Amino acid sequence: MKYNNISKIRKFIGVLLTFFILHSSFFIFTSCEDMFTAENKLVQTDLAPRDTVYQIMGIVQNMQKIADRTVILGEVRADLVDINSQTPIDLQAVADNAVTIDNAYNNPTDYYAVINSCNTYLAYVDTALLSKGEQYYRNEIIAAKCFRAWTYLELAKIYGKVPFVTEPVITASDADNIVEEFNKAGSNGADMLQITSYFIKDLEPYSYLDKNRGLLPSYGQSYITQYFIPVRLMLAELYLYRGAFTRSEADYREAVRYYHDFLTFPGEELPTRTSTTKWDNNNWQRLRTGYTSVFEGNPTSMQNDYQFMIPMDTVSYYGTYSDLRSVFCAQYSNNYYAAVNPSARLGEISRAQDFCLFIYNSATDVDTAYAPKDASQYATFTKPELMVGDLRLYSVYDTEDYTDLYHSEYSTSRQYIRKYTGASNRLHNDQRQNYIGFYRRATIYLHLAEALNGAGLPETAFAVLKWGLSWSTIGNPYIVSEYEYNILKSITSHGFSGPYANAAGWDENQFYTRDYYPLNYTDGTGFANPMNQIGIHSIGCGDSWANGKYYLPTDSSGILPYPEFTATLPENATAEDTLAYTKAMEDYIAATQMVEENNAAWLESETVRTQRQQAVALMILEEEALEGTFEGTRFYDLMRYSKWSGNTAYLGEAIAKRKGAANINASLQGKLASEAGWYLPLKKR
């Protein structure tokens, strides 16, 4: 039965779809009514290079509408933030995982506006046009395909299964057919596995690009390249999510391959950087912090850390602006009441960490010290409880007290999350974000660690957390066993060739970590060479490479003790004494070799490897909480872990601890106990 009410069609998920008609290098938008009339025709023009850039930027403009929602749905539904008495009703429903069809944050049509813009561009761009033997619009085509893949991946994370269309929707009849088919039995819908598989196939032909960045910085400002998603990074993310849902080592190894190619591409290498917050000495009264510098508010500085940014308008009159500051921070627009606050659970996770300080006095005088776990030891600080354990929460979360005798409706305790303030609490005139950033370096390395662990390489995954990946880490058999090293060497590069064309070849001339023994950097020149690669745990927990309390759990039940050599050779030994001593030495060497072979086999056994994988997976998940809090990733981190571990109840169990591990929210746990409860409802007729 046809559904002719256009205003109702317009409200459904695949119907409110936008495409661009170019005229004189400006956008002309068709109205919703015009879009769904049979008489509507797509106007084609001979596109000049500048016109195609405008079309691509038009897709970016559509993405502005989903930028805030992407962060909010990924963060507020999880366990690291909590609501308060001033939280708007729709946001309360998000936090309670009770989103209804008409909730303001449940509007999939905005995602399909992006998708249809991409589909329309890809359908009508001149793919046959060549320049010097190459496809003229290749870079823009890749950008559109990556935008489309990213948007569909977001839909799969939010809704589970969604209508899937890769052709432009131009008429009401086209839209009606999509709706009809999906409502029948979801027959034209796609879930996470179908979406990731489709876009892996769609993007892999472009994995051999000569650069990570598809569009060169030739359109005015250099940071505009951050407005496009690098294809290798997009492929890595698709394989990571598919691996979590298939639990396939092969998928995870492909993710490792693409993360490696993206992070180590010659000339575009991306080390972790070393911006940390740490104690200056073991008096535990003075800090050195550079961590918040990565959240400074101008795109030029941000491009070194975020690998993809959605630019936002800063004034509502000119277009779509971000409200994330009013969600996380005190502003005039919210009477200085932030809509959400850090949860009790986040505080527990942060305080549970052990901060380690390596103390170097001389080559023969070294030591480690651990920061006190008693908040009273930090009484000189305004919020001493934030000084216990990991220091990242302290670095990005602040409150200030104000007394306003004239405005009783204003909050006197004002919260600031510095990930949304440009590292400052001074938000004059309700300043708004000029970008929403995704895929920070540390996040990418944590996703790489997930992929390594899922690929059966827990030692290397743990190395990402504790030491940082470099040749001195991967080439150290006490950190990465020969067994894992050989697997790494088998994961050859898609993107480039040469001496470092496999995942074990982290170029030692680019990635410097501090060696565990001796105390210098990887090139052996002492402290003169700056370190640029650290374990992610070191960002907030000090010198994790020296932290004896931060280790890879190992089942030692199959480990044999080394034999003790007790034979002695008398001072006036006879020939018989010498022969006996030699025989004892040979027996000792043979016994030692047997123990080493046994122990190596035990550590490489499926039993130990599985136990290590399970332990490391939880350590990665904890690190993702410490590093990624407030950034919109937590719900999906929990989702991936729950799928990979085979324990779908874990997500609900974790989120139910939002108010603390001792205050389980049974109702919330029940809602999320099965996978069906993870997703927002799609509107049906």
XYZ file of C-alpha atoms in Angstrom:
685
model
C 0.000 0.000 0.000
C 1.415 3.345 -1.016
C 2.038 5.929 1.643
C 1.287 9.256 0.037
C 1.507 11.652 2.941
C 4.765 13.407 2.130
C 5.046 15.058 5.547
C 5.005 11.614 7.185
C 7.422 10.151 4.686
C 9.721 13.034 5.431
C 9.951 11.935 9.076
C 11.121 8.410 8.320
C 14.717 7.262 8.315
C 15.694 7.258 4.654
C 13.329 9.896 3.460
C 14.631 13.250 4.592
C 17.619 13.036 2.255
C 19.539 15.984 0.891
C 21.515 16.382 -2.273
C 23.287 19.296 -3.829
C 22.617 21.012 -7.157
C 25.469 23.268 -8.126
C 24.946 26.537 -9.878
C 27.563 29.241 -10.267
C 29.744 27.518 -7.651
C 27.074 27.908 -4.926
C 24.788 25.337 -3.267
C 21.115 25.304 -4.190
C 19.101 23.022 -1.901
C 15.845 21.504 -3.073
C 13.011 21.605 -0.595
C 11.849 18.355 0.976
C 8.608 18.528 -1.011
C 10.431 19.020 -4.320
C 12.798 16.173 -3.550
C 9.975 13.662 -3.313
C 7.953 14.592 -6.351
C 8.142 12.493 -9.472
C 8.896 15.580 -11.540
C 12.104 16.231 -9.668
C 15.163 15.881 -11.876
C 18.802 16.016 -10.939
C 20.448 18.948 -12.678
C 23.820 17.933 -14.041
C 26.543 20.387 -14.855
C 30.037 20.174 -16.234
C 31.881 20.190 -12.941
C 34.999 22.268 -12.652
C 37.495 21.123 -10.005
C 36.370 23.880 -7.663
C 32.737 22.753 -8.012
C 33.539 19.210 -6.874
C 35.333 20.597 -3.843
C 32.201 22.596 -2.990
C 30.107 19.450 -3.291
C 32.434 17.554 -0.963
C 32.347 20.407 1.526
C 28.568 20.272 1.243
C 28.725 16.703 2.517
C 30.846 17.957 5.400
C 28.176 20.575 6.070
C 25.573 17.807 6.362
C 27.839 16.002 8.812
C 27.651 18.997 11.142
C 24.121 17.934 12.068
C 25.282 14.572 13.410
C 28.565 15.623 15.051
C 27.210 16.410 18.530
C 24.861 13.438 18.480
C 27.718 11.078 17.640
C 29.550 12.164 20.794
C 26.479 12.240 23.038
C 25.123 8.823 22.060
C 28.552 7.275 22.509
C 29.225 8.864 25.907
C 26.044 9.660 27.807
C 24.652 6.126 27.406
C 27.767 4.626 28.999
C 29.239 4.537 32.514
C 31.688 7.443 32.680
C 29.227 10.343 32.928
C 26.079 10.848 34.987
C 23.075 13.147 34.869
C 21.988 15.766 37.402
C 18.868 17.700 38.361
C 19.383 20.115 35.456
C 19.848 17.511 32.718
C 17.270 18.035 29.916
C 14.606 15.325 29.658
C 15.728 13.921 26.312
C 19.306 13.677 27.559
C 18.093 11.954 30.724
C 16.419 9.355 28.516
C 19.690 8.841 26.645
C 21.529 8.254 29.932
C 18.820 5.848 31.080
C 18.999 3.991 27.750
C 15.278 4.659 27.376
C 15.310 6.610 24.107
C 11.935 6.693 22.362
C 11.140 7.253 18.711
C 10.479 10.957 19.200
C 13.528 11.695 21.352
C 15.516 14.642 19.961
C 18.657 12.500 19.785
C 16.918 9.788 17.780
C 16.873 11.286 14.319
C 18.469 8.917 11.792
C 17.304 11.052 8.876
C 20.258 13.379 9.437
C 22.637 10.446 8.948
C 20.844 9.530 5.730
C 21.168 13.112 4.535
C 24.941 12.585 4.586
C 24.614 9.200 2.913
C 22.361 10.458 0.155
C 24.676 13.394 -0.504
C 27.528 10.917 -0.914
C 25.452 8.595 -3.073
C 24.385 11.472 -5.307
C 27.920 12.765 -5.709
C 29.302 9.302 -6.487
C 26.511 8.612 -8.984
C 27.041 11.777 -11.016
C 30.707 12.651 -10.730
C 32.623 12.066 -13.954
C 34.621 8.945 -13.045
C 35.920 8.547 -16.597
C 37.738 11.865 -16.644
C 41.489 11.273 -16.516
C 44.431 13.533 -15.846
C 47.914 12.208 -16.596
C 46.506 8.701 -16.623
C 44.812 9.017 -13.235
C 41.156 9.452 -12.380
C 40.691 13.225 -12.177
C 38.329 13.171 -9.213
C 39.951 10.225 -7.451
C 40.680 12.064 -4.213
C 37.185 13.510 -3.919
C 35.640 10.115 -4.732
C 37.660 8.527 -1.936
C 36.589 11.286 0.454
C 32.906 10.724 -0.361
C 33.257 6.950 -0.003
C 34.951 7.343 3.396
C 32.265 9.749 4.612
C 29.608 7.262 3.551
C 31.381 4.331 5.223
C 31.872 6.295 8.464
C 28.223 7.357 8.559
C 26.910 3.856 7.925
C 29.245 2.510 10.624
C 27.773 5.053 13.054
C 24.251 3.941 12.101
C 25.152 0.293 12.724
C 26.567 1.198 16.145
C 23.454 3.172 17.077
C 20.626 1.143 15.498
C 21.992 -2.352 14.890
C 20.227 -2.862 11.553
C 19.249 -0.093 9.167
C 17.962 0.459 5.633
C 20.875 0.187 3.235
C 21.021 2.085 -0.037
C 23.985 3.100 -2.163
C 22.093 4.815 -4.986
C 20.640 8.341 -4.848
C 17.091 8.628 -3.525
C 15.517 11.262 -5.748
C 11.782 10.612 -5.845
C 9.055 9.814 -3.352
C 8.575 6.481 -5.094
C 12.223 5.560 -4.533
C 11.966 6.441 -0.866
C 8.655 4.623 -0.532
C 10.134 1.421 -1.942
C 12.997 1.511 0.558
C 10.564 2.013 3.413
C 8.251 -0.757 2.221
C 11.022 -3.302 1.817
C 12.599 -2.568 5.182
C 9.261 -2.694 6.993
C 8.346 -6.039 5.467
C 11.115 -8.041 7.061
C 14.156 -5.844 7.099
C 15.025 -7.440 3.781
C 16.992 -4.479 2.488
C 18.447 -3.654 5.873
C 22.069 -4.157 6.826
C 23.665 -4.979 10.169
C 27.217 -4.440 11.410
C 28.665 -7.414 9.541
C 27.015 -6.493 6.250
C 27.934 -2.818 6.526
C 31.566 -3.403 7.430
C 31.954 -6.083 4.753
C 30.443 -3.872 2.045
C 32.631 -0.872 2.789
C 35.799 -2.902 3.228
C 35.275 -4.112 -0.322
C 34.339 -0.595 -1.440
C 37.462 1.044 0.001
C 40.204 -1.550 -0.347
C 40.951 -0.654 -3.990
C 42.162 2.701 -2.639
C 44.425 1.299 0.086
C 47.500 1.718 -2.119
C 47.445 5.518 -2.202
C 50.793 7.259 -2.215
C 49.715 9.334 0.795
C 47.510 8.870 3.848
C 45.682 12.081 3.097
C 43.305 11.866 0.163
C 42.910 15.616 -0.417
C 45.979 17.785 -0.470
C 45.996 21.060 1.495
C 45.349 23.238 -1.531
C 42.030 24.817 -0.598
C 43.089 27.752 1.544
C 44.157 26.401 4.933
C 46.393 23.415 5.583
C 44.246 21.957 8.326
C 41.401 21.391 5.865
C 42.920 17.945 5.228
C 41.665 16.992 8.707
C 38.120 17.364 7.389
C 38.557 14.155 5.411
C 38.886 10.614 6.744
C 42.096 8.820 5.714
C 41.153 5.676 3.813
C 43.643 3.421 5.624
C 42.315 4.551 8.986
C 38.731 3.971 7.846
C 39.609 0.452 6.687
C 41.318 -0.278 10.000
C 38.203 0.793 11.901
C 35.922 -1.296 9.679
C 38.057 -4.387 10.243
C 38.221 -3.684 13.995
C 34.432 -3.618 14.286
C 33.985 -6.600 12.006
C 36.573 -8.493 14.030
C 34.688 -7.779 17.250
C 31.472 -9.136 15.746
C 33.036 -12.131 13.940
C 35.661 -12.827 16.657
C 37.953 -13.603 13.744
C 41.733 -13.382 14.094
C 41.931 -12.833 10.335
C 39.807 -9.670 10.580
C 41.886 -8.382 13.475
C 45.110 -9.001 11.565
C 43.781 -6.968 8.673
C 42.989 -4.193 11.162
C 46.587 -4.421 12.448
C 47.831 -4.160 8.874
C 45.898 -0.972 8.169
C 46.624 0.694 11.515
C 50.300 -0.055 10.922
C 50.221 1.331 7.399
C 48.448 4.477 8.574
C 50.683 5.143 11.580
C 54.018 4.371 9.922
C 53.517 5.641 6.391
C 56.890 7.103 5.265
C 56.915 10.853 5.669
C 53.593 10.844 7.553
C 54.552 8.844 10.631
C 52.368 9.353 13.698
C 54.095 8.490 16.978
C 52.088 8.685 20.168
C 53.678 11.993 21.237
C 54.663 12.499 24.852
C 52.156 15.001 26.231
C 51.504 13.728 29.758
C 50.523 14.822 33.235
C 52.941 13.563 35.865
C 54.397 14.307 39.254
C 57.585 16.340 39.150
C 59.193 14.469 42.052
C 58.336 12.070 44.832
C 57.248 14.836 47.174
C 53.909 14.512 45.315
C 53.207 18.234 45.537
C 54.183 19.562 42.120
C 52.930 18.531 38.672
C 54.206 18.863 35.146
C 51.361 18.787 32.651
C 51.219 19.043 28.906
C 48.253 16.748 28.416
C 45.609 19.420 27.894
C 47.685 20.968 25.105
C 46.283 18.365 22.715
C 42.792 19.818 23.249
C 43.636 23.416 22.426
C 40.861 25.024 20.533
C 42.235 25.985 17.131
C 42.367 23.519 14.243
C 45.970 24.320 13.360
C 47.199 22.899 16.662
C 44.594 20.129 16.721
C 45.582 18.634 13.374
C 48.629 17.022 14.960
C 46.441 14.922 17.232
C 42.930 14.506 15.784
C 42.942 12.737 12.451
C 39.404 13.721 11.480
C 37.476 16.847 12.427
C 34.008 18.040 11.535
C 34.170 21.850 11.276
C 31.306 23.653 12.999
C 29.849 27.122 12.709
C 30.458 29.150 15.845
C 27.344 31.351 15.525
C 23.892 29.844 15.039
C 22.926 32.480 12.483
C 25.450 31.116 10.002
C 24.611 27.417 10.194
C 24.961 24.375 12.399
C 26.844 24.927 15.627
C 27.875 22.586 18.426
C 26.213 22.436 21.833
C 28.762 20.086 23.368
C 30.198 22.826 25.543
C 26.793 23.391 27.129
C 26.462 19.639 27.700
C 29.802 19.227 29.443
C 30.573 22.742 30.698
C 29.061 25.667 32.580
C 27.862 28.411 30.243
C 25.464 31.312 30.243
C 23.073 29.337 28.004
C 22.627 26.634 30.667
C 22.684 28.987 33.661
C 26.146 27.586 34.332
C 24.811 24.092 35.022
C 26.595 21.457 32.933
C 24.097 18.898 31.648
C 26.223 15.894 32.667
C 29.002 15.264 35.176
C 31.824 12.757 35.583
C 30.380 9.597 37.114
C 31.351 7.948 40.363
C 32.523 4.984 38.311
C 34.992 7.112 36.372
C 36.471 8.283 39.664
C 36.835 4.675 40.827
C 38.625 3.631 37.644
C 40.959 6.621 37.871
C 41.830 6.140 41.553
C 42.461 2.419 41.091
C 45.585 3.116 38.995
C 49.122 3.069 40.404
C 51.161 6.127 39.476
C 54.840 5.190 39.117
C 57.727 7.660 39.125
C 61.121 6.519 37.877
C 63.906 8.204 39.843
C 67.262 8.529 38.100
C 70.159 9.736 40.202
C 72.990 8.077 38.288
C 73.581 5.005 36.174
C 74.110 2.995 39.363
C 71.502 4.750 41.481
C 67.965 4.329 40.177
C 64.686 3.687 41.912
C 60.919 3.751 41.491
C 58.349 5.390 43.744
C 54.579 5.047 43.783
C 52.289 7.967 44.501
C 50.221 7.719 47.714
C 46.725 6.251 47.435
C 45.473 8.324 50.362
C 43.805 11.546 49.207
C 44.791 13.264 52.465
C 48.387 13.255 51.217
C 47.333 15.860 48.612
C 45.646 18.279 50.983
C 47.317 21.286 49.351
C 45.321 20.667 46.153
C 41.774 21.938 45.672
C 40.441 18.475 44.808
C 42.775 16.001 46.453
C 40.674 12.999 45.435
C 41.548 13.701 41.796
C 45.255 13.388 42.563
C 44.991 9.702 43.505
C 45.970 7.258 40.747
C 45.734 8.359 37.132
C 46.057 12.117 36.530
C 44.120 12.487 33.284
C 40.791 13.154 34.983
C 42.442 15.868 37.069
C 43.872 17.382 33.876
C 40.576 17.731 32.023
C 37.976 18.174 34.790
C 37.661 21.285 36.910
C 35.046 23.137 38.939
C 35.055 26.712 40.137
C 32.895 28.319 42.805
C 31.162 31.641 42.172
C 28.912 33.839 44.233
C 26.334 35.784 42.233
C 24.057 37.845 44.454
C 21.974 39.096 41.528
C 21.180 35.906 39.633
C 19.896 33.215 41.949
C 19.145 30.900 39.037
C 22.837 30.626 38.151
C 24.894 27.743 39.482
C 27.491 28.700 42.057
C 29.606 25.598 41.334
C 30.600 25.565 37.692
C 32.031 22.592 35.847
C 34.526 22.704 32.986
C 35.668 19.765 30.870
C 38.780 21.040 29.180
C 38.359 18.746 26.208
C 35.623 21.223 25.249
C 37.039 24.525 26.440
C 40.284 24.819 24.545
C 42.209 24.090 27.778
C 40.724 27.173 29.410
C 37.778 27.845 31.711
C 37.137 31.220 30.150
C 34.193 30.730 27.779
C 33.279 34.283 26.907
C 29.925 35.074 25.302
C 28.939 31.426 25.088
C 31.760 30.541 22.745
C 31.131 27.338 20.813
C 33.318 24.601 19.395
C 34.673 25.349 15.949
C 35.253 21.636 15.329
C 34.329 18.206 16.686
C 37.351 15.922 16.612
C 37.587 12.161 16.165
C 40.389 9.587 16.108
C 43.063 11.074 18.306
C 46.480 9.466 18.139
C 46.154 7.803 21.540
C 42.737 6.432 20.544
C 44.162 4.982 17.346
C 46.972 3.292 19.263
C 44.456 1.809 21.703
C 42.423 0.496 18.780
C 45.639 -0.963 17.380
C 46.175 -2.668 20.746
C 42.652 -4.117 20.502
C 43.398 -5.408 17.030
C 46.726 -6.930 18.106
C 45.087 -8.673 21.042
C 42.238 -9.965 18.916
C 44.791 -11.211 16.402
C 46.320 -13.434 19.085
C 49.185 -11.086 19.990
C 48.581 -10.065 23.627
C 52.272 -9.376 24.347
C 52.486 -6.810 21.560
C 49.107 -5.363 22.558
C 50.349 -4.938 26.121
C 53.504 -3.294 24.793
C 51.301 -0.530 23.338
C 50.089 0.183 26.862
C 53.326 -0.167 28.841
C 56.303 0.700 26.622
C 55.127 2.088 23.290
C 55.886 0.404 19.994
C 59.345 0.832 18.523
C 62.068 -1.476 17.347
C 63.552 -1.598 20.852
C 60.191 -2.909 22.111
C 59.258 -5.307 19.335
C 62.839 -6.552 19.009
C 63.115 -7.310 22.732
C 62.288 -11.028 23.254
C 61.521 -10.370 26.922
C 58.670 -8.097 25.802
C 57.550 -9.624 22.500
C 58.283 -13.319 22.157
C 59.746 -14.835 19.041
C 56.379 -16.526 18.508
C 54.546 -13.198 18.306
C 57.350 -11.517 16.411
C 57.093 -14.119 13.650
C 53.357 -13.529 13.376
C 53.937 -9.779 13.171
C 56.406 -10.283 10.337
C 53.744 -12.205 8.424
C 51.390 -9.204 8.463
C 52.903 -7.490 5.454
C 51.995 -3.981 4.434
C 49.352 -3.042 1.872
C 50.508 0.515 1.618
C 54.228 0.610 0.920
C 57.333 -1.489 0.569
C 60.934 -1.439 1.681
C 62.779 -2.519 4.821
C 59.862 -1.596 7.105
C 57.028 -2.993 5.025
C 55.574 -5.229 7.720
C 54.015 -4.730 11.124
C 57.217 -5.657 12.933
C 59.147 -2.899 11.213
C 58.427 0.160 13.278
C 61.135 2.400 11.929
C 63.690 2.911 14.690
C 64.678 6.200 13.073
C 61.162 7.513 13.668
C 59.850 5.920 16.866
C 61.895 6.443 19.999
C 61.007 4.834 23.308
C 62.984 4.612 26.511
C 64.632 1.208 26.827
C 63.824 -0.757 29.946
C 67.482 -1.777 30.345
C 69.689 0.342 29.908
C 68.141 3.695 30.644
C 68.418 5.450 27.330
C 66.599 5.848 24.054
C 66.531 3.464 21.121
C 69.477 4.811 19.160
C 71.851 4.374 22.105
C 72.928 8.009 22.277
C 71.714 8.539 25.817
C 69.228 11.211 26.763
C 70.091 13.564 23.915
C 67.553 12.051 21.548
C 63.964 13.128 22.317
C 61.419 10.398 22.991
C 58.303 10.508 20.811
C 56.711 7.127 21.505
C 55.387 6.105 24.928
C 53.079 3.534 26.393
C 49.560 4.975 26.487
C 49.335 4.188 30.209
C 52.188 6.656 30.792
C 49.998 9.575 29.700
C 48.396 9.697 33.125
C 50.166 7.092 35.254
C 53.798 8.131 35.128
C 56.650 5.940 33.956
C 54.631 2.855 33.099
C 57.678 1.216 31.470
C 59.228 1.026 34.971
C 56.000 0.214 36.817
C 56.352 -3.179 38.481
C 52.675 -3.145 39.440
C 51.612 -2.845 35.793
C 52.367 -6.166 34.167
C 51.018 -8.761 31.785
C 49.215 -11.412 33.853
C 50.607 -14.885 33.213
C 49.454 -18.296 34.382
C 52.629 -19.853 35.800
C 51.156 -23.253 36.625
C 53.014 -24.865 33.718
C 56.325 -23.084 34.344
C 59.170 -25.327 35.500
C 61.863 -23.967 37.837
C 65.389 -23.746 36.528
C 67.751 -26.461 37.817
C 70.454 -25.538 40.294
C 74.064 -26.275 39.393
C 75.741 -27.683 42.516
C 78.795 -29.503 41.150
C 82.213 -28.196 42.181
C 85.691 -28.838 40.851
C 88.279 -29.517 43.581
C 91.378 -27.344 43.647
C 93.614 -30.339 42.917
C 91.167 -32.036 40.584
C 92.029 -35.381 39.050
C 91.125 -36.409 35.531
C 88.139 -38.270 36.950
C 87.031 -35.154 38.838
C 87.227 -33.123 35.665
C 85.237 -35.688 33.703
C 82.582 -35.791 36.418
C 82.395 -32.015 36.540
C 82.127 -31.802 32.755
C 79.360 -34.402 32.770
C 77.496 -32.490 35.490
C 77.825 -29.287 33.478
C 76.469 -31.002 30.343
C 73.551 -32.409 32.316
C 72.861 -28.977 33.766
C 72.897 -27.331 30.333
C 70.602 -30.031 28.939
C 68.208 -29.683 31.873
C 68.212 -25.891 31.536
C 67.477 -26.145 27.824
C 64.628 -28.539 28.543
C 63.157 -26.098 31.082
C 63.473 -23.201 28.629
C 61.797 -25.188 25.870
C 59.029 -26.269 28.238
C 58.473 -22.752 29.528
C 58.518 -21.236 26.055
C 55.997 -23.832 24.887
C 53.819 -23.135 27.927
C 53.845 -19.385 27.346
C 52.973 -19.955 23.698
C 50.235 -22.448 24.545
C 46.626 -21.761 23.734
C 45.782 -21.843 27.441
C 48.177 -19.056 28.402
C 47.565 -17.026 25.256
C 43.808 -17.091 25.809
C 44.203 -16.060 29.456
C 46.546 -13.258 28.464
C 44.168 -12.065 25.760
C 41.303 -11.910 28.227
C 43.410 -9.994 30.762
C 44.842 -7.563 28.216
C 41.407 -6.906 26.706
C 40.193 -5.627 30.076
C 43.356 -3.544 30.526
C 42.803 -1.951 27.104
C 39.165 -1.273 27.956
C 40.220 0.401 31.198
C 42.827 2.479 29.358
C 40.205 3.551 26.817
C 38.129 4.830 29.725
C 41.034 6.810 31.179
C 42.111 8.262 27.851
C 38.840 8.671 25.939
C 36.399 9.829 28.593
C 33.935 12.563 27.472
C 34.835 11.987 23.795
C 31.907 9.797 22.723
C 33.640 6.420 22.469
C 32.868 4.591 25.715
C 29.572 2.880 24.800
C 31.137 1.460 21.652
C 34.340 0.397 23.439
C 32.130 -1.642 25.773
C 30.142 -2.924 22.796
C 33.246 -4.221 21.005
C 34.556 -5.896 24.145
C 31.198 -7.530 24.852
C 31.016 -8.960 21.328
C 34.639 -10.105 21.237
C 34.497 -11.732 24.668
C 31.235 -13.489 23.901
C 29.750 -12.002 27.076
C 26.984 -9.741 25.774
C 25.843 -9.039 29.328
C 29.124 -7.256 30.107
C 28.062 -3.942 28.560
C 25.040 -3.696 30.834
C 26.999 -4.833 33.869
C 29.576 -2.103 33.298
C 27.068 0.695 32.687
C 24.991 -0.356 35.707
C 28.004 0.638 37.876
C 27.754 4.275 36.813
C 27.131 5.431 40.379
C 29.884 3.194 41.699
C 30.588 -0.513 41.809
C 28.653 -0.822 45.070
C 25.541 0.884 43.651
C 24.358 -1.361 40.839
C 21.434 -0.025 38.801
C 19.533 -3.272 38.246
C 17.024 -1.648 35.901
C 19.735 -0.279 33.630
C 21.575 -3.593 33.721
C 18.433 -5.406 32.668
C 17.770 -3.095 29.728
C 21.244 -3.760 28.337
C 21.556 -7.438 29.257
C 21.182 -8.604 25.659
C 22.340 -7.135 22.377
C 18.802 -6.216 21.396
C 18.780 -3.606 24.155
C 21.906 -1.845 22.936
C 20.264 -0.085 20.012
C 17.925 2.868 19.595
C 14.487 2.188 18.095
C 13.872 2.926 14.436
C 10.564 4.487 13.520
C 8.084 2.067 11.980
C 4.903 2.962 10.142
